[in-house]
PDB file of N, CA, C and O in Angstrom:
ATOM      1  N   MET F   1      -9.987  25.753  16.319  1.00  0.00           N
ATOM      2  CA  MET F   1      -8.538  24.519  17.183  1.00  0.00           C
ATOM      3  C   MET F   1      -8.788  23.551  16.152  1.00  0.00           C
ATOM      4  O   MET F   1      -8.376  22.748  15.962  1.00  0.00           O
ATOM      5  N   TRP F   2     -10.214  23.024  16.366  1.00  0.00           N
ATOM      6  CA  TRP F   2     -10.490  21.656  15.406  1.00  0.00           C
ATOM      7  C   TRP F   2      -9.978  21.623  14.259  1.00  0.00           C
ATOM      8  O   TRP F   2      -9.954  20.522  13.553  1.00  0.00           O
ATOM      9  N   ASP F   3     -10.057  22.861  13.700  1.00  0.00           N
ATOM     10  CA  ASP F   3     -10.328  22.718  11.736  1.00  0.00           C
ATOM     11  C   ASP F   3      -8.602  22.448  11.896  1.00  0.00           C
ATOM     12  O   ASP F   3      -8.416  21.741  10.464  1.00  0.00           O
ATOM     13  N   GLY F   4      -7.625  22.961  12.396  1.00  0.00           N
ATOM     14  CA  GLY F   4      -6.076  23.158  12.882  1.00  0.00           C
ATOM     15  C   GLY F   4      -5.680  21.855  12.955  1.00  0.00           C
ATOM     16  O   GLY F   4      -4.521  20.908  12.124  1.00  0.00           O
ATOM     17  N   ILE F   5      -6.661  20.450  13.464  1.00  0.00           N
ATOM     18  CA  ILE F   5      -6.540  18.876  14.159  1.00  0.00           C
ATOM     19  C   ILE F   5      -6.620  18.655  12.488  1.00  0.00           C
ATOM     20  O   ILE F   5      -6.383  17.882  12.469  1.00  0.00           O
ATOM     21  N   GLU F   6      -8.147  18.530  12.527  1.00  0.00           N
ATOM     22  CA  GLU F   6      -8.215  18.125  11.052  1.00  0.00           C
ATOM     23  C   GLU F   6      -7.548  17.964  10.008  1.00  0.00           C
ATOM     24  O   GLU F   6      -7.548  17.612   9.097  1.00  0.00           O
ATOM     25  N   LEU F   7      -7.438  19.577   9.355  1.00  0.00           N
ATOM     26  CA  LEU F   7      -6.191  19.876   9.052  1.00  0.00           C
ATOM     27  C   LEU F   7      -4.557  18.939   8.894  1.00  0.00           C
ATOM     28  O   LEU F   7      -4.780  18.360   7.768  1.00  0.00           O
ATOM     29  N   TRP F   8      -4.631  18.894   9.826  1.00  0.00           N
ATOM     30  CA  TRP F   8      -3.460  17.933  10.295  1.00  0.00           C
ATOM     31  C   TRP F   8      -3.377  16.548  10.129  1.00  0.00           C
ATOM     32  O   TRP F   8      -2.854  16.092   8.939  1.00  0.00           O
ATOM     33  N   LEU F   9      -4.504  16.294  10.435  1.00  0.00           N
ATOM     34  CA  LEU F   9      -4.671  14.979  10.253  1.00  0.00           C
ATOM     35  C   LEU F   9      -4.922  14.486   8.460  1.00  0.00           C
ATOM     36  O   LEU F   9      -4.242  13.231   8.179  1.00  0.00           O
ATOM     37  N   ARG F  10      -5.868  14.888   7.636  1.00  0.00           N
ATOM     38  CA  ARG F  10      -5.773  14.859   6.079  1.00  0.00           C
ATOM     39  C   ARG F  10      -4.054  14.992   5.602  1.00  0.00           C
ATOM     40  O   ARG F  10      -4.001  14.816   4.348  1.00  0.00           O
ATOM     41  N   LYS F  11      -3.569  15.981   6.008  1.00  0.00           N
ATOM     42  CA  LYS F  11      -2.377  16.310   5.607  1.00  0.00           C
ATOM     43  C   LYS F  11      -1.253  15.665   5.818  1.00  0.00           C
ATOM     44  O   LYS F  11       0.339  15.543   4.893  1.00  0.00           O
ATOM     45  N   ALA F  12      -0.952  15.556   7.346  1.00  0.00           N
ATOM     46  CA  ALA F  12       0.242  14.982   7.658  1.00  0.00           C
ATOM     47  C   ALA F  12      -0.073  13.428   8.112  1.00  0.00           C
ATOM     48  O   ALA F  12       0.971  12.900   8.819  1.00  0.00           O
ATOM     49  N   GLY F  13      -1.065  13.362   8.932  1.00  0.00           N
ATOM     50  CA  GLY F  13      -1.531  12.163   9.580  1.00  0.00           C
ATOM     51  C   GLY F  13      -1.462  10.881   8.934  1.00  0.00           C
ATOM     52  O   GLY F  13      -0.245   9.957   9.512  1.00  0.00           O
ATOM     53  N   GLY F  14      -1.477  10.870   7.479  1.00  0.00           N
ATOM     54  CA  GLY F  14      -1.428   9.733   6.499  1.00  0.00           C
ATOM     55  C   GLY F  14       0.009   9.280   6.139  1.00  0.00           C
ATOM     56  O   GLY F  14       0.861   8.311   5.899  1.00  0.00           O
ATOM     57  N   PRO F  15       0.877  10.350   6.316  1.00  0.00           N
ATOM     58  CA  PRO F  15       1.847   9.831   5.749  1.00  0.00           C
ATOM     59  C   PRO F  15       2.707   9.700   7.311  1.00  0.00           C
ATOM     60  O   PRO F  15       3.971   8.673   7.288  1.00  0.00           O
ATOM     61  N   LEU F  16       2.533  10.400   8.310  1.00  0.00           N
ATOM     62  CA  LEU F  16       3.045   9.892  10.313  1.00  0.00           C
ATOM     63  C   LEU F  16       2.565   8.428   9.791  1.00  0.00           C
ATOM     64  O   LEU F  16       3.277   7.482  10.499  1.00  0.00           O
ATOM     65  N   LEU F  17       1.546   7.866   9.720  1.00  0.00           N
ATOM     66  CA  LEU F  17       1.056   6.509   9.899  1.00  0.00           C
ATOM     67  C   LEU F  17       1.642   5.442   9.111  1.00  0.00           C
ATOM     68  O   LEU F  17       2.070   4.270   9.133  1.00  0.00           O
ATOM     69  N   MET F  18       1.824   5.956   7.776  1.00  0.00           N
ATOM     70  CA  MET F  18       2.360   5.230   6.673  1.00  0.00           C
ATOM     71  C   MET F  18       3.679   4.785   7.184  1.00  0.00           C
ATOM     72  O   MET F  18       4.654   3.849   6.733  1.00  0.00           O
ATOM     73  N   GLY F  19       4.682   5.372   7.864  1.00  0.00           N
ATOM     74  CA  GLY F  19       5.650   6.029   7.488  1.00  0.00           C
ATOM     75  C   GLY F  19       6.291   5.371   8.658  1.00  0.00           C
ATOM     76  O   GLY F  19       7.065   4.563   8.628  1.00  0.00           O
ATOM     77  N   LEU F  20       5.326   5.330   9.859  1.00  0.00           N
ATOM     78  CA  LEU F  20       5.666   3.872  11.303  1.00  0.00           C
ATOM     79  C   LEU F  20       5.243   2.547  10.641  1.00  0.00           C
ATOM     80  O   LEU F  20       6.027   1.563  11.454  1.00  0.00           O
ATOM     81  N   GLY F  21       4.050   2.606  10.110  1.00  0.00           N
ATOM     82  CA  GLY F  21       4.235   1.568   9.523  1.00  0.00           C
ATOM     83  C   GLY F  21       4.868   0.220   8.779  1.00  0.00           C
ATOM     84  O   GLY F  21       5.125  -0.702   9.256  1.00  0.00           O
ATOM     85  N   VAL F  22       5.680   1.116   8.002  1.00  0.00           N
ATOM     86  CA  VAL F  22       6.656   0.588   7.148  1.00  0.00           C
ATOM     87  C   VAL F  22       7.734   0.388   7.713  1.00  0.00           C
ATOM     88  O   VAL F  22       8.324  -0.469   7.417  1.00  0.00           O
ATOM     89  N   ALA F  23       8.849   1.468   8.378  1.00  0.00           N
ATOM     90  CA  ALA F  23       9.332   1.137   9.041  1.00  0.00           C
ATOM     91  C   ALA F  23       9.788   0.001  10.538  1.00  0.00           C
ATOM     92  O   ALA F  23      10.221  -0.957  10.106  1.00  0.00           O
ATOM     93  N   GLY F  24       8.778   0.235  10.210  1.00  0.00           N
ATOM     94  CA  GLY F  24       8.370  -0.894  12.094  1.00  0.00           C
ATOM     95  C   GLY F  24       8.240  -2.129  11.028  1.00  0.00           C
ATOM     96  O   GLY F  24       8.691  -3.847  11.259  1.00  0.00           O
ATOM     97  N   LEU F  25       7.808  -2.027   9.914  1.00  0.00           N
ATOM     98  CA  LEU F  25       7.636  -3.627   9.407  1.00  0.00           C
ATOM     99  C   LEU F  25       8.663  -3.845   8.759  1.00  0.00           C
ATOM    100  O   LEU F  25       9.373  -5.260   8.983  1.00  0.00           O
ATOM    101  N   ALA F  26       9.841  -2.888   8.273  1.00  0.00           N
ATOM    102  CA  ALA F  26      10.700  -3.524   7.966  1.00  0.00           C
ATOM    103  C   ALA F  26      11.782  -3.561   9.352  1.00  0.00           C
ATOM    104  O   ALA F  26      12.713  -4.830   8.438  1.00  0.00           O
ATOM    105  N   LEU F  27      11.563  -3.199  10.373  1.00  0.00           N
ATOM    106  CA  LEU F  27      12.535  -3.667  11.466  1.00  0.00           C
ATOM    107  C   LEU F  27      12.204  -5.249  11.831  1.00  0.00           C
ATOM    108  O   LEU F  27      12.737  -5.875  12.421  1.00  0.00           O
ATOM    109  N   ALA F  28      11.035  -5.745  11.825  1.00  0.00           N
ATOM    110  CA  ALA F  28       9.866  -6.794  12.337  1.00  0.00           C
ATOM    111  C   ALA F  28      10.528  -7.706  11.194  1.00  0.00           C
ATOM    112  O   ALA F  28      10.536  -8.711  12.209  1.00  0.00           O
ATOM    113  N   ARG F  29      10.505  -7.630   9.965  1.00  0.00           N
ATOM    114  CA  ARG F  29      11.070  -8.902   9.352  1.00  0.00           C
ATOM    115  C   ARG F  29      12.469  -9.683   9.334  1.00  0.00           C
ATOM    116  O   ARG F  29      12.990  -8.656   8.248  1.00  0.00           O
ATOM    117  N   GLU F  30      12.494 -10.086   9.910  1.00  0.00           N
ATOM    118  CA  GLU F  30      14.032 -10.179  10.433  1.00  0.00           C
ATOM    119  C   GLU F  30      14.407 -11.404   8.745  1.00  0.00           C
ATOM    120  O   GLU F  30      15.902 -11.539   9.199  1.00  0.00           O
ATOM    121  N   ARG F  31      13.820 -12.077   8.865  1.00  0.00           N
ATOM    122  CA  ARG F  31      14.224 -13.132   7.520  1.00  0.00           C
ATOM    123  C   ARG F  31      14.406 -12.646   5.673  1.00  0.00           C
ATOM    124  O   ARG F  31      14.713 -13.112   5.144  1.00  0.00           O
ATOM    125  N   TRP F  32      13.522 -10.950   6.120  1.00  0.00           N
ATOM    126  CA  TRP F  32      13.820 -10.580   4.667  1.00  0.00           C
ATOM    127  C   TRP F  32      15.646 -10.409   4.218  1.00  0.00           C
ATOM    128  O   TRP F  32      16.803  -9.968   5.215  1.00  0.00           O
ATOM    129  N   TRP F  33      15.601 -10.363   3.193  1.00  0.00           N
ATOM    130  CA  TRP F  33      17.495  -9.853   2.441  1.00  0.00           C
ATOM    131  C   TRP F  33      17.784  -8.609   2.918  1.00  0.00           C
ATOM    132  O   TRP F  33      16.544  -7.632   3.040  1.00  0.00           O
ATOM    133  N   LEU F  34      18.661  -7.651   3.972  1.00  0.00           N
ATOM    134  CA  LEU F  34      19.102  -7.344   4.432  1.00  0.00           C
ATOM    135  C   LEU F  34      19.194  -5.822   3.301  1.00  0.00           C
ATOM    136  O   LEU F  34      18.466  -5.111   3.519  1.00  0.00           O
ATOM    137  N   PRO F  35      19.412  -6.220   2.069  1.00  0.00           N
ATOM    138  CA  PRO F  35      19.181  -4.107   1.162  1.00  0.00           C
ATOM    139  C   PRO F  35      17.825  -4.239   1.123  1.00  0.00           C
ATOM    140  O   PRO F  35      17.392  -3.030   0.858  1.00  0.00           O
ATOM    141  N   TRP F  36      17.031  -5.193   0.973  1.00  0.00           N
ATOM    142  CA  TRP F  36      15.674  -4.894   1.225  1.00  0.00           C
ATOM    143  C   TRP F  36      14.706  -4.319   1.989  1.00  0.00           C
ATOM    144  O   TRP F  36      13.806  -3.345   2.181  1.00  0.00           O
ATOM    145  N   ARG F  37      15.565  -4.589   3.082  1.00  0.00           N
ATOM    146  CA  ARG F  37      14.956  -4.707   4.267  1.00  0.00           C
ATOM    147  C   ARG F  37      15.403  -3.219   4.962  1.00  0.00           C
ATOM    148  O   ARG F  37      14.458  -1.987   5.159  1.00  0.00           O
ATOM    149  N   VAL F  38      16.933  -2.275   4.285  1.00  0.00           N
ATOM    150  CA  VAL F  38      16.890  -0.950   4.378  1.00  0.00           C
ATOM    151  C   VAL F  38      16.109  -0.702   3.320  1.00  0.00           C
ATOM    152  O   VAL F  38      16.223   0.814   4.077  1.00  0.00           O
ATOM    153  N   ALA F  39      15.743  -0.847   2.296  1.00  0.00           N
ATOM    154  CA  ALA F  39      14.915   0.058   0.997  1.00  0.00           C
ATOM    155  C   ALA F  39      13.650   0.026   1.550  1.00  0.00           C
ATOM    156  O   ALA F  39      13.268   1.512   1.538  1.00  0.00           O
ATOM    157  N   VAL F  40      12.851  -0.515   2.317  1.00  0.00           N
ATOM    158  CA  VAL F  40      12.162  -0.348   3.080  1.00  0.00           C
ATOM    159  C   VAL F  40      11.731   0.703   4.012  1.00  0.00           C
ATOM    160  O   VAL F  40      11.099   0.718   4.362  1.00  0.00           O
ATOM    161  N   PHE F  41      12.954   0.299   5.297  1.00  0.00           N
ATOM    162  CA  PHE F  41      13.308   1.039   5.998  1.00  0.00           C
ATOM    163  C   PHE F  41      13.791   2.732   5.814  1.00  0.00           C
ATOM    164  O   PHE F  41      12.714   3.509   6.144  1.00  0.00           O
ATOM    165  N   CYS F  42      14.191   3.162   4.607  1.00  0.00           N
ATOM    166  CA  CYS F  42      14.479   4.143   4.161  1.00  0.00           C
ATOM    167  C   CYS F  42      13.024   4.682   3.601  1.00  0.00           C
ATOM    168  O   CYS F  42      12.576   5.388   3.379  1.00  0.00           O
ATOM    169  N   VAL F  43      12.303   4.363   3.091  1.00  0.00           N
ATOM    170  CA  VAL F  43      10.579   4.375   2.233  1.00  0.00           C
ATOM    171  C   VAL F  43      10.302   4.759   3.648  1.00  0.00           C
ATOM    172  O   VAL F  43       9.456   5.988   3.059  1.00  0.00           O
ATOM    173  N   GLY F  44       9.720   3.964   4.813  1.00  0.00           N
ATOM    174  CA  GLY F  44       9.419   4.300   5.879  1.00  0.00           C
ATOM    175  C   GLY F  44       9.592   5.607   6.363  1.00  0.00           C
ATOM    176  O   GLY F  44       8.962   6.841   6.729  1.00  0.00           O
ATOM    177  N   LEU F  45      11.320   5.972   6.583  1.00  0.00           N
ATOM    178  CA  LEU F  45      12.183   6.796   6.720  1.00  0.00           C
ATOM    179  C   LEU F  45      11.489   8.401   5.815  1.00  0.00           C
ATOM    180  O   LEU F  45      10.911   9.386   6.603  1.00  0.00           O
ATOM    181  N   GLY F  46      11.720   8.157   4.960  1.00  0.00           N
ATOM    182  CA  GLY F  46      11.284   9.203   3.878  1.00  0.00           C
ATOM    183  C   GLY F  46       9.202   9.241   4.228  1.00  0.00           C
ATOM    184  O   GLY F  46       9.175  10.940   4.209  1.00  0.00           O
ATOM    185  N   SER F  47       9.281   8.765   4.001  1.00  0.00           N
ATOM    186  CA  SER F  47       7.250   9.226   5.022  1.00  0.00           C
ATOM    187  C   SER F  47       7.312   9.695   5.863  1.00  0.00           C
ATOM    188  O   SER F  47       6.704  10.898   6.229  1.00  0.00           O
ATOM    189  N   LEU F  48       7.734   9.584   6.732  1.00  0.00           N
ATOM    190  CA  LEU F  48       8.386  10.784   8.154  1.00  0.00           C
ATOM    191  C   LEU F  48       8.480  11.666   7.712  1.00  0.00           C
ATOM    192  O   LEU F  48       7.962  12.744   8.545  1.00  0.00           O
ATOM    193  N   VAL F  49       9.852  11.524   7.096  1.00  0.00           N
ATOM    194  CA  VAL F  49      10.381  13.036   6.768  1.00  0.00           C
ATOM    195  C   VAL F  49       8.923  13.897   6.239  1.00  0.00           C
ATOM    196  O   VAL F  49       9.176  15.265   6.176  1.00  0.00           O
ATOM    197  N   GLU F  50       8.203  13.555   5.361  1.00  0.00           N
ATOM    198  CA  GLU F  50       7.412  13.890   4.467  1.00  0.00           C
ATOM    199  C   GLU F  50       6.130  14.646   5.427  1.00  0.00           C
ATOM    200  O   GLU F  50       5.993  15.767   5.367  1.00  0.00           O
ATOM    201  N   CYS F  51       5.944  14.124   6.675  1.00  0.00           N
ATOM    202  CA  CYS F  51       4.968  14.101   7.336  1.00  0.00           C
ATOM    203  C   CYS F  51       5.511  15.476   8.355  1.00  0.00           C
ATOM    204  O   CYS F  51       5.157  16.712   8.208  1.00  0.00           O
ATOM    205  N   GLY F  52       6.576  15.453   8.487  1.00  0.00           N
ATOM    206  CA  GLY F  52       7.590  16.618   8.877  1.00  0.00           C
ATOM    207  C   GLY F  52       7.106  17.868   8.236  1.00  0.00           C
ATOM    208  O   GLY F  52       7.226  19.176   8.473  1.00  0.00           O
ATOM    209  N   VAL F  53       7.626  17.487   6.983  1.00  0.00           N
ATOM    210  CA  VAL F  53       7.672  18.761   5.913  1.00  0.00           C
ATOM    211  C   VAL F  53       6.195  19.275   5.981  1.00  0.00           C
ATOM    212  O   VAL F  53       6.125  20.923   5.770  1.00  0.00           O
ATOM    213  N   GLN F  54       5.149  18.648   5.738  1.00  0.00           N
ATOM    214  CA  GLN F  54       3.586  19.332   6.037  1.00  0.00           C
ATOM    215  C   GLN F  54       3.027  19.453   7.056  1.00  0.00           C
ATOM    216  O   GLN F  54       2.523  20.854   7.132  1.00  0.00           O
ATOM    217  N   THR F  55       3.712  19.307   8.091  1.00  0.00           N
ATOM    218  CA  THR F  55       3.635  19.548   9.380  1.00  0.00           C
ATOM    219  C   THR F  55       3.877  21.065   9.472  1.00  0.00           C
ATOM    220  O   THR F  55       3.684  21.860  10.069  1.00  0.00           O
ATOM    221  N   TRP F  56       5.094  21.406   8.762  1.00  0.00           N
ATOM    222  CA  TRP F  56       6.174  22.102   8.727  1.00  0.00           C
ATOM    223  C   TRP F  56       5.044  23.301   8.146  1.00  0.00           C
ATOM    224  O   TRP F  56       5.306  24.164   8.505  1.00  0.00           O
ATOM    225  N   LYS F  57       5.007  23.190   6.822  1.00  0.00           N
ATOM    226  CA  LYS F  57       4.104  23.537   5.908  1.00  0.00           C
ATOM    227  C   LYS F  57       2.818  24.453   6.720  1.00  0.00           C
ATOM    228  O   LYS F  57       2.696  25.607   6.193  1.00  0.00           O
ATOM    229  N   LEU F  58       1.843  23.697   7.474  1.00  0.00           N
ATOM    230  CA  LEU F  58       0.731  24.298   7.982  1.00  0.00           C
ATOM    231  C   LEU F  58       1.471  24.977   8.709  1.00  0.00           C
ATOM    232  O   LEU F  58      -0.061  26.249   9.440  1.00  0.00           O
ATOM    233  N   LEU F  59       2.465  25.047   9.898  1.00  0.00           N
ATOM    234  CA  LEU F  59       2.986  25.376  11.165  1.00  0.00           C
ATOM    235  C   LEU F  59       2.689  27.072  10.599  1.00  0.00           C
ATOM    236  O   LEU F  59       3.021  28.446  11.096  1.00  0.00           O
ATOM    237  N   CYS F  60       3.415  27.305   9.373  1.00  0.00           N
ATOM    238  CA  CYS F  60       3.736  28.250   8.778  1.00  0.00           C
ATOM    239  C   CYS F  60       3.358  29.173   7.643  1.00  0.00           C
ATOM    240  O   CYS F  60       3.536  30.089   7.028  1.00  0.00           O
ATOM    241  N   SER F  61       1.736  28.598   7.270  1.00  0.00           N
ATOM    242  CA  SER F  61       1.152  28.879   6.731  1.00  0.00           C
ATOM    243  C   SER F  61       0.340  30.456   7.275  1.00  0.00           C
ATOM    244  O   SER F  61       0.032  30.727   8.473  1.00  0.00           O
ATOM    245  N   ALA F  62       0.112  31.097   6.383  1.00  0.00           N
ATOM    246  CA  ALA F  62      -0.956  32.486   6.851  1.00  0.00           C
ATOM    247  C   ALA F  62      -2.334  32.320   6.260  1.00  0.00           C
ATOM    248  O   ALA F  62      -3.003  32.902   7.019  1.00  0.00           O
ATOM    249  N   VAL F  63      -2.419  31.220   5.655  1.00  0.00           N
ATOM    250  CA  VAL F  63      -3.958  30.909   5.730  1.00  0.00           C
ATOM    251  C   VAL F  63      -4.956  30.518   6.917  1.00  0.00           C
ATOM    252  O   VAL F  63      -3.853  29.837   7.525  1.00  0.00           O
ATOM    253  N   PRO F  64      -5.815  30.743   7.365  1.00  0.00           N
ATOM    254  CA  PRO F  64      -6.193  30.589   8.289  1.00  0.00           C
ATOM    255  C   PRO F  64      -6.706  28.560   8.077  1.00  0.00           C
ATOM    256  O   PRO F  64      -6.983  28.049   7.341  1.00  0.00           O
ATOM    257  N   ALA F  65      -6.517  27.733   8.941  1.00  0.00           N
ATOM    258  CA  ALA F  65      -6.946  26.620   9.082  1.00  0.00           C
ATOM    259  C   ALA F  65      -8.018  25.942   8.234  1.00  0.00           C
ATOM    260  O   ALA F  65      -8.394  25.388   7.696  1.00  0.00           O
ATOM    261  N   LYS F  66      -9.678  27.080   8.755  1.00  0.00           N
ATOM    262  CA  LYS F  66     -10.654  26.962   8.049  1.00  0.00           C
ATOM    263  C   LYS F  66     -10.730  27.147   6.828  1.00  0.00           C
ATOM    264  O   LYS F  66     -11.471  26.067   6.248  1.00  0.00           O
ATOM    265  N   THR F  67      -9.767  28.208   6.141  1.00  0.00           N
ATOM    266  CA  THR F  67     -10.151  28.836   5.026  1.00  0.00           C
ATOM    267  C   THR F  67      -9.230  27.421   4.303  1.00  0.00           C
ATOM    268  O   THR F  67      -9.733  26.719   3.280  1.00  0.00           O
ATOM    269  N   ALA F  68      -8.740  27.029   4.868  1.00  0.00           N
ATOM    270  CA  ALA F  68      -7.397  25.912   3.646  1.00  0.00           C
ATOM    271  C   ALA F  68      -8.472  24.228   4.312  1.00  0.00           C
ATOM    272  O   ALA F  68      -8.528  24.165   2.754  1.00  0.00           O
ATOM    273  N   LEU F  69      -9.088  24.159   4.940  1.00  0.00           N
ATOM    274  CA  LEU F  69      -9.527  22.739   5.408  1.00  0.00           C
ATOM    275  C   LEU F  69     -11.107  23.343   4.080  1.00  0.00           C
ATOM    276  O   LEU F  69     -11.131  21.846   3.717  1.00  0.00           O
ATOM    277  N   ASP F  70     -11.325  24.024   4.349  1.00  0.00           N
ATOM    278  CA  ASP F  70     -12.654  24.084   3.211  1.00  0.00           C
ATOM    279  C   ASP F  70     -11.797  24.536   0.909  1.00  0.00           C
ATOM    280  O   ASP F  70     -13.031  23.519   0.636  1.00  0.00           O
ATOM    281  N   HIS F  71     -10.519  24.592   1.644  1.00  0.00           N
ATOM    282  CA  HIS F  71     -10.357  24.644   0.089  1.00  0.00           C
ATOM    283  C   HIS F  71     -10.062  23.206  -0.407  1.00  0.00           C
ATOM    284  O   HIS F  71     -10.623  22.561  -1.307  1.00  0.00           O
ATOM    285  N   LEU F  72      -9.707  22.307   1.033  1.00  0.00           N
ATOM    286  CA  LEU F  72      -9.126  20.798   0.812  1.00  0.00           C
ATOM    287  C   LEU F  72     -10.521  20.239   0.172  1.00  0.00           C
ATOM    288  O   LEU F  72      -9.913  18.981  -0.759  1.00  0.00           O
ATOM    289  N   GLU F  73     -11.958  20.377   1.268  1.00  0.00           N
ATOM    290  CA  GLU F  73     -12.504  19.629   0.902  1.00  0.00           C
ATOM    291  C   GLU F  73     -12.911  20.395  -0.956  1.00  0.00           C
ATOM    292  O   GLU F  73     -14.013  19.204  -0.975  1.00  0.00           O
ATOM    293  N   ALA F  74     -13.192  21.701  -1.155  1.00  0.00           N
ATOM    294  CA  ALA F  74     -13.528  21.386  -2.357  1.00  0.00           C
ATOM    295  C   ALA F  74     -12.886  21.154  -3.546  1.00  0.00           C
ATOM    296  O   ALA F  74     -13.571  20.876  -4.139  1.00  0.00           O
ATOM    297  N   VAL F  75     -11.457  21.134  -2.831  1.00  0.00           N
ATOM    298  CA  VAL F  75     -10.905  20.799  -4.220  1.00  0.00           C
ATOM    299  C   VAL F  75     -11.223  18.853  -4.369  1.00  0.00           C
ATOM    300  O   VAL F  75     -11.444  18.318  -5.534  1.00  0.00           O
ATOM    301  N   GLY F  76     -11.274  17.808  -3.680  1.00  0.00           N
ATOM    302  CA  GLY F  76     -11.578  16.638  -3.002  1.00  0.00           C
ATOM    303  C   GLY F  76     -13.288  16.603  -3.656  1.00  0.00           C
ATOM    304  O   GLY F  76     -13.081  15.240  -4.081  1.00  0.00           O
ATOM    305  N   SER F  77     -14.005  16.923  -3.156  1.00  0.00           N
ATOM    306  CA  SER F  77     -15.419  16.685  -3.883  1.00  0.00           C
ATOM    307  C   SER F  77     -15.363  17.051  -5.492  1.00  0.00           C
ATOM    308  O   SER F  77     -16.419  16.957  -6.135  1.00  0.00           O
ATOM    309  N   GLU F  78     -14.613  18.208  -6.101  1.00  0.00           N
ATOM    310  CA  GLU F  78     -14.568  18.602  -8.066  1.00  0.00           C
ATOM    311  C   GLU F  78     -14.860  16.646  -8.677  1.00  0.00           C
ATOM    312  O   GLU F  78     -14.176  16.146  -8.229  1.00  0.00           O
ATOM    313  N   GLU F  79     -15.600  16.952  -8.760  1.00  0.00           N
ATOM    314  CA  GLU F  79     -15.795  15.616 -10.164  1.00  0.00           C
ATOM    315  C   GLU F  79     -14.422  16.207 -11.463  1.00  0.00           C
ATOM    316  O   GLU F  79     -14.892  16.888 -11.905  1.00  0.00           O
ATOM    317  N   VAL F  80     -14.124  15.488 -11.818  1.00  0.00           N
ATOM    318  CA  VAL F  80     -12.408  15.708 -12.805  1.00  0.00           C
ATOM    319  C   VAL F  80     -13.202  14.909 -13.966  1.00  0.00           C
ATOM    320  O   VAL F  80     -13.447  14.408 -14.466  1.00  0.00           O
ATOM    321  N   PRO F  81     -13.114  16.375 -15.390  1.00  0.00           N
ATOM    322  CA  PRO F  81     -13.858  16.028 -16.313  1.00  0.00           C
ATOM    323  C   PRO F  81     -12.994  14.769 -17.174  1.00  0.00           C
ATOM    324  O   PRO F  81     -11.889  15.241 -16.959  1.00  0.00           O
ATOM    325  N   ARG F  82     -13.501  14.125 -17.455  1.00  0.00           N
ATOM    326  CA  ARG F  82     -12.792  13.131 -18.427  1.00  0.00           C
ATOM    327  C   ARG F  82     -12.515  13.280 -19.935  1.00  0.00           C
ATOM    328  O   ARG F  82     -13.496  13.808 -20.418  1.00  0.00           O
ATOM    329  N   PRO F  83     -11.128  13.297 -20.317  1.00  0.00           N
ATOM    330  CA  PRO F  83     -10.972  13.506 -21.422  1.00  0.00           C
ATOM    331  C   PRO F  83     -12.470  13.182 -22.480  1.00  0.00           C
ATOM    332  O   PRO F  83     -12.277  11.867 -22.497  1.00  0.00           O
ATOM    333  N   GLY F  84     -12.199  13.322 -23.471  1.00  0.00           N
ATOM    334  CA  GLY F  84     -13.164  13.286 -24.538  1.00  0.00           C
ATOM    335  C   GLY F  84     -14.804  13.059 -24.228  1.00  0.00           C
ATOM    336  O   GLY F  84     -15.943  12.391 -25.056  1.00  0.00           O
ATOM    337  N   ARG F  85     -15.092  13.710 -23.320  1.00  0.00           N
ATOM    338  CA  ARG F  85     -16.360  13.942 -22.915  1.00  0.00           C
ATOM    339  C   ARG F  85     -17.159  15.146 -22.654  1.00  0.00           C
ATOM    340  O   ARG F  85     -16.594  15.975 -22.325  1.00  0.00           O
TER     341      ARG F  85
END
């Protein structure tokens, strides 16, 4: 169970927090030019939609959470070879 929660936090938690923060910022800034506020708000909504998409992918995935988390950690810890070395 905890593996699934950790996997969700890594894949969907970031876009959720960013979306809420950006959309809240756009709503809080009353002195911003209106088209700028709408554009920033749309970016926040796009991030919230991305959170929903990632959550849906995790729920419909046939791969167990433990395996997906191990794969995510393996990819994150690999050193990427630099070109020319």
